[in-house]
Amino acid sequence: MKKLRDYPWKISYSSNTHNTITDFYIPALECTVQYDRKSGFFNSAILSKVACGLGAMLHNEGRMRLIMGCQFSPEDLNAIQQGYALRDALLTRLDADLKPPENLVQLKHFEILSWLIQNQYLDITQRAIASTPLPQLLAISSQF
C-alpha cells in the first residue's frame, strides 16, 4: 500500500490550476484506509470519477464516513436507502461472501453508492441545515 507521507503532494490544489480529482482525490484514496468528511455538498457522480482511488482504498480494507449538511437528490437518497436496506438484509445471511467488484469504473455511480453502503465501506449521515432536512435519512446511520 502506498503511504500518504510518501506521495509528492503540492502545498495546495485549486480547480483553476489542477485537476483536483486526478491530482489529489484519487492519489489520496489510493493511500488511505479511513476517509472521514463533513461537507455541505454531495453528489454520487463523484464516486464514478474517483473509482480507481476507491478500488485501491477497498483493496486496503478502507472505509468512508460522510456527514452531509445538504439535501440529497431523489436518486442519491434512493441509492443510500437501498444500500442500507441491502446491508441489513445481508447481515442476516451468515453465508454471504462479499467481495468488491473487479472494477468499480464499470458500475454506475448510484450502484457504487449503494454497494459501498451495503458492504459497510461507507456510512452517510445527514445533519440538518437551514432548509428543511429529509427526515427519512436522519436516522439511517447511528454509527458515528
Backbone as numpy.savetxt, mean C-alpha at the origin, in Angstrom:
# Nx Ny Nz CAx CAy CAz Cx Cy Cz
19.05 -8.30 0.38 18.21 -7.12 0.38 19.09 -5.87 0.38
18.72 -4.90 -0.42 19.41 -3.62 -0.44 19.14 -2.90 0.88
20.05 -2.05 1.28 19.87 -1.28 2.51 19.67 0.20 2.17
18.75 0.84 2.88 18.46 2.25 2.64 19.72 3.11 2.73
20.55 2.86 3.71 21.73 3.71 3.92 22.77 3.54 2.82
22.72 2.45 2.06 23.69 2.22 1.00 23.29 2.82 -0.34
22.06 3.30 -0.46 21.59 3.85 -1.72 22.08 5.30 -1.87
22.46 5.71 -3.07 22.96 7.08 -3.27 21.81 8.11 -3.34
21.19 8.40 -2.22 20.05 9.31 -2.16 20.47 10.74 -2.44
19.56 11.51 -3.00 19.76 12.95 -3.20 19.33 13.66 -1.91
19.71 14.90 -1.75 19.30 15.70 -0.59 17.79 15.90 -0.60
17.22 16.14 -1.78 15.76 16.31 -1.89 15.31 15.87 -3.28
14.01 15.62 -3.37 13.41 15.19 -4.64 12.24 16.11 -4.94
12.22 16.67 -6.11 11.15 17.56 -6.54 10.57 17.03 -7.84
9.27 17.06 -7.95 8.65 16.58 -9.19 9.00 17.48 -10.37
9.52 18.68 -10.10 9.96 19.57 -11.18 11.27 19.10 -11.82
12.12 18.43 -11.03 13.43 18.05 -11.54 13.70 16.55 -11.50
12.83 15.78 -10.86 13.03 14.34 -10.73 11.75 13.59 -11.07
11.90 12.35 -11.42 10.75 11.44 -11.49 10.70 10.78 -10.12
9.88 11.33 -9.23 9.90 10.89 -7.83 9.54 9.42 -7.68
8.78 8.88 -8.61 8.41 7.46 -8.52 9.63 6.58 -8.79
10.32 6.82 -9.90 11.47 5.97 -10.24 12.73 6.36 -9.48
12.88 7.64 -9.15 14.09 8.10 -8.48 14.05 7.91 -6.96
12.83 7.93 -6.38 12.75 7.84 -4.93 11.90 6.67 -4.42
10.62 6.63 -4.78 9.71 5.65 -4.17 10.07 4.20 -4.48
10.35 3.89 -5.73 10.67 2.50 -6.06 11.96 2.05 -5.36
13.07 2.82 -5.44 14.27 2.39 -4.71 14.04 2.30 -3.19
13.25 3.22 -2.64 12.99 3.17 -1.19 12.21 1.91 -0.82
11.19 1.58 -1.61 10.40 0.38 -1.33 11.24 -0.88 -1.48
12.17 -0.88 -2.42 13.04 -2.04 -2.62 13.94 -2.30 -1.40
14.15 -1.28 -0.59 15.05 -1.38 0.56 14.32 -1.48 1.89
13.02 -1.58 1.88 12.28 -1.46 3.13 11.54 -2.72 3.53
11.31 -2.85 4.82 10.46 -3.93 5.34 9.26 -3.35 6.08
9.25 -2.02 6.32 8.10 -1.37 6.97 7.95 0.01 6.38
6.76 0.31 5.84 6.49 1.61 5.26 5.24 2.16 5.94
5.40 3.21 6.72 4.29 3.87 7.41 4.15 5.27 6.85
2.91 5.66 6.57 2.70 6.98 5.98 1.38 7.55 6.42
1.39 8.84 6.71 0.18 9.61 6.98 0.05 10.60 5.85
-1.11 10.64 5.23 -1.26 11.49 4.06 -2.70 11.97 3.92
-2.87 13.09 3.27 -4.19 13.61 2.99 -4.70 13.18 1.63
-3.89 12.43 0.87 -4.28 12.02 -0.48 -3.97 10.55 -0.68
-4.86 9.85 -1.34 -4.60 8.46 -1.71 -5.34 8.13 -2.99
-4.63 7.48 -3.90 -5.23 6.94 -5.11 -4.52 5.63 -5.39
-5.27 4.56 -5.54 -4.66 3.24 -5.71 -3.85 3.12 -6.99
-3.99 4.04 -7.93 -3.20 3.99 -9.17 -1.70 4.04 -8.87
-1.31 4.65 -7.76 0.11 4.71 -7.40 0.68 3.31 -7.19
-0.15 2.37 -6.75 0.34 1.01 -6.51 0.82 0.35 -7.79
0.15 0.63 -8.90 0.60 0.10 -10.19 1.91 0.73 -10.61
2.07 2.02 -10.31 3.28 2.74 -10.72 4.50 2.29 -9.93
4.31 1.86 -8.70 5.45 1.44 -7.86 5.49 -0.08 -7.69
4.85 -0.81 -8.60 4.73 -2.27 -8.48 6.09 -2.96 -8.33
7.09 -2.50 -9.04 8.43 -3.12 -8.93 8.96 -3.00 -7.50
8.83 -1.81 -6.93 9.28 -1.61 -5.56 8.44 -2.40 -4.57
7.13 -2.47 -4.80 6.25 -3.26 -3.93 6.63 -4.73 -3.97
6.93 -5.24 -5.16 7.32 -6.64 -5.29 8.56 -6.95 -4.46
9.54 -6.05 -4.49 10.76 -6.24 -3.70 10.45 -6.16 -2.22
9.58 -5.21 -1.82 9.21 -5.08 -0.42 8.52 -6.35 0.07
7.64 -6.91 -0.73 6.94 -8.15 -0.35 7.93 -9.31 -0.26
8.89 -9.34 -1.17 9.92 -10.38 -1.13 10.72 -10.29 0.18
10.87 -9.06 0.69 11.56 -8.83 1.97 10.62 -9.00 3.17
9.41 -9.51 2.91 8.38 -9.70 3.93 7.99 -8.38 4.59
7.94 -7.32 3.78 7.59 -6.00 4.27 6.10 -5.78 4.41
5.75 -4.72 5.12 4.35 -4.33 5.35 4.22 -2.82 5.18
3.00 -2.40 4.84 2.68 -0.98 4.74 1.53 -0.67 5.68
1.59 0.51 6.31 0.48 1.01 7.10 0.25 2.45 6.67
-0.97 2.74 6.24 -1.31 4.08 5.77 -2.43 4.65 6.63
-2.26 5.88 7.06 -3.33 6.62 7.72 -3.69 7.74 6.77
-4.91 7.71 6.27 -5.35 8.66 5.26 -6.36 9.63 5.85
-6.19 10.89 5.58 -7.14 11.91 5.99 -7.88 12.42 4.77
-8.41 11.51 3.99 -9.00 11.91 2.71 -10.29 11.15 2.45
-10.96 11.58 1.43 -12.11 10.85 0.92 -11.59 9.92 -0.16
-12.00 8.66 -0.11 -11.58 7.69 -1.11 -12.56 7.70 -2.27
-12.05 7.39 -3.45 -12.95 7.21 -4.58 -13.82 5.98 -4.30
-15.00 5.90 -4.88 -15.83 4.71 -4.65 -15.11 3.41 -5.04
-14.29 3.46 -6.10 -13.57 2.26 -6.54 -12.50 1.86 -5.53
-11.75 2.85 -5.01 -10.74 2.55 -3.99 -11.39 2.02 -2.72
-12.48 2.66 -2.30 -13.19 2.21 -1.10 -13.67 0.78 -1.27
-14.21 0.45 -2.43 -14.67 -0.91 -2.70 -13.50 -1.90 -2.64
-12.37 -1.53 -3.24 -11.20 -2.42 -3.23 -10.67 -2.61 -1.81
-10.68 -1.56 -1.00 -10.23 -1.66 0.39 -11.15 -2.59 1.17
-12.46 -2.36 1.04 -13.42 -3.19 1.77 -13.34 -4.64 1.31
-13.17 -4.87 0.02 -13.06 -6.23 -0.50 -11.80 -6.91 0.04
-10.70 -6.18 0.12 -9.47 -6.75 0.66 -9.63 -7.18 2.11
-10.27 -6.34 2.92 -10.48 -6.72 4.33 -11.46 -7.88 4.45
-12.49 -7.91 3.61 -13.44 -9.03 3.65 -12.75 -10.33 3.27
-11.91 -10.29 2.24 -11.17 -11.49 1.83 -10.17 -11.90 2.90
-9.55 -10.93 3.55 -8.61 -11.26 4.63 -9.33 -12.01 5.73
-10.49 -11.49 6.14 -11.26 -12.15 7.19 -11.65 -13.57 6.79
-12.07 -13.75 5.53 -12.46 -15.08 5.06 -11.27 -16.02 5.04
-10.11 -15.52 4.62 -8.94 -16.38 4.53 -8.36 -16.74 5.90
-8.54 -15.87 6.86 -8.04 -16.18 8.20 -8.73 -17.39 8.79
-9.92 -17.71 8.29 -10.63 -18.87 8.80 -10.17 -20.16 8.11
-9.42 -20.03 7.03 -8.91 -21.21 6.32 -7.50 -21.51 6.77
-7.32 -22.54 7.51 -6.00 -22.88 8.02 -5.08 -23.42 6.94
-5.65 -23.93 5.85 -4.83 -24.54 4.81 -4.43 -23.55 3.72
-4.73 -22.25 3.90 -4.40 -21.27 2.86 -2.89 -21.08 2.78
-2.34 -21.30 1.60 -0.91 -21.11 1.38 -0.78 -19.97 0.39
-0.72 -18.73 0.90 -0.75 -17.55 0.05 0.65 -17.10 -0.30
0.85 -16.83 -1.57 2.13 -16.33 -2.03 1.88 -15.09 -2.87
2.82 -14.14 -2.86 2.64 -12.96 -3.70 2.55 -13.36 -5.17
1.80 -12.60 -5.96 1.77 -12.90 -7.40 3.18 -12.80 -7.96
3.41 -13.52 -9.04 4.73 -13.50 -9.66 5.13 -12.09 -10.09
4.15 -11.29 -10.55 4.47 -9.98 -11.08 3.33 -9.02 -10.77
3.54 -8.11 -9.82 2.50 -7.15 -9.45 2.17 -6.20 -10.60
3.11 -6.01 -11.53 2.89 -5.09 -12.63 1.70 -5.54 -13.49
1.44 -6.84 -13.54 0.36 -7.36 -14.36 -1.01 -7.18 -13.73
-1.06 -6.89 -12.44 -2.35 -6.69 -11.78 -2.82 -5.25 -11.95
-4.12 -5.05 -11.96 -4.68 -3.71 -11.98 -4.54 -3.12 -10.59
-4.51 -1.78 -10.52 -4.23 -1.16 -9.23 -5.28 -1.49 -8.17
-6.53 -1.69 -8.55 -7.53 -2.07 -7.55 -7.27 -3.50 -7.05
-6.83 -4.37 -7.95 -6.49 -5.73 -7.55 -5.28 -5.74 -6.61
-4.29 -4.89 -6.90 -3.11 -4.80 -6.04 -3.53 -4.34 -4.65
-4.36 -3.31 -4.60 -4.83 -2.78 -3.32 -5.55 -3.86 -2.52
-6.50 -4.54 -3.13 -7.24 -5.60 -2.43 -6.31 -6.73 -2.01
-5.40 -7.13 -2.89 -4.51 -8.25 -2.59 -3.59 -7.91 -1.42
-3.03 -6.69 -1.40 -2.14 -6.29 -0.32 -2.85 -6.31 1.03
-4.08 -5.82 1.06 -4.86 -5.82 2.30 -5.22 -7.25 2.69
-5.72 -8.01 1.72 -6.14 -9.39 1.97 -5.03 -10.22 2.60
-3.81 -10.02 2.14 -2.68 -10.83 2.58 -1.86 -10.18 3.69
-2.43 -9.17 4.32 -1.86 -8.51 5.49 -0.53 -7.81 5.23
-0.33 -7.34 4.00 0.83 -6.54 3.69 0.52 -5.05 3.81
-0.77 -4.70 3.87 -1.18 -3.31 3.91 -2.37 -3.14 4.83
-2.31 -2.12 5.66 -3.45 -1.70 6.47 -3.68 -0.22 6.19
-4.94 0.15 6.01 -5.30 1.53 5.75 -6.31 1.95 6.80
-6.07 3.09 7.40 -7.01 3.67 8.34 -7.32 5.07 7.87
-8.57 5.46 7.94 -8.96 6.81 7.58 -9.23 7.59 8.84
-8.73 8.80 8.90 -9.00 9.69 10.00 -9.84 10.85 9.46
-10.80 11.28 10.24 -11.72 12.34 9.81 -10.97 13.63 9.55
-11.41 14.32 8.49 -10.90 15.64 8.19 -12.10 16.58 8.18
-11.93 17.81 7.75 -12.99 18.80 7.83 -14.26 18.37 7.10
-14.12 17.71 5.96 -15.31 17.25 5.26 -15.83 15.98 5.92
-16.99 15.54 5.52 -17.63 14.39 6.13 -16.84 13.12 5.83
-16.43 12.35 6.86 -15.70 11.10 6.62 -16.65 10.00 6.14
-16.06 8.96 5.60 -16.84 7.81 5.19 -16.97 6.88 6.38
-18.12 6.82 7.04 -18.24 6.07 8.28 -17.98 4.58 8.13
-18.25 4.01 6.96 -18.05 2.58 6.80 -16.58 2.21 6.78
-15.68 3.17 6.60 -14.26 2.87 6.56 -13.58 3.12 7.89
-14.13 3.94 8.73 -13.48 4.32 9.98 -13.16 3.14 10.88
-13.98 2.11 10.85 -13.77 0.96 11.73 -13.09 -0.21 11.05
-12.59 -0.02 9.84 -12.01 -1.13 9.09 -10.80 -1.73 9.79
-9.88 -0.89 10.22 -8.64 -1.44 10.79 -8.40 -0.84 12.17
-8.22 -1.72 13.12 -7.91 -1.27 14.48 -6.51 -1.75 14.85
-5.68 -2.03 13.87 -4.36 -2.60 14.13 -3.29 -1.53 14.36
-3.64 -0.25 14.33 -2.65 0.80 14.54 -2.50 1.10 16.00
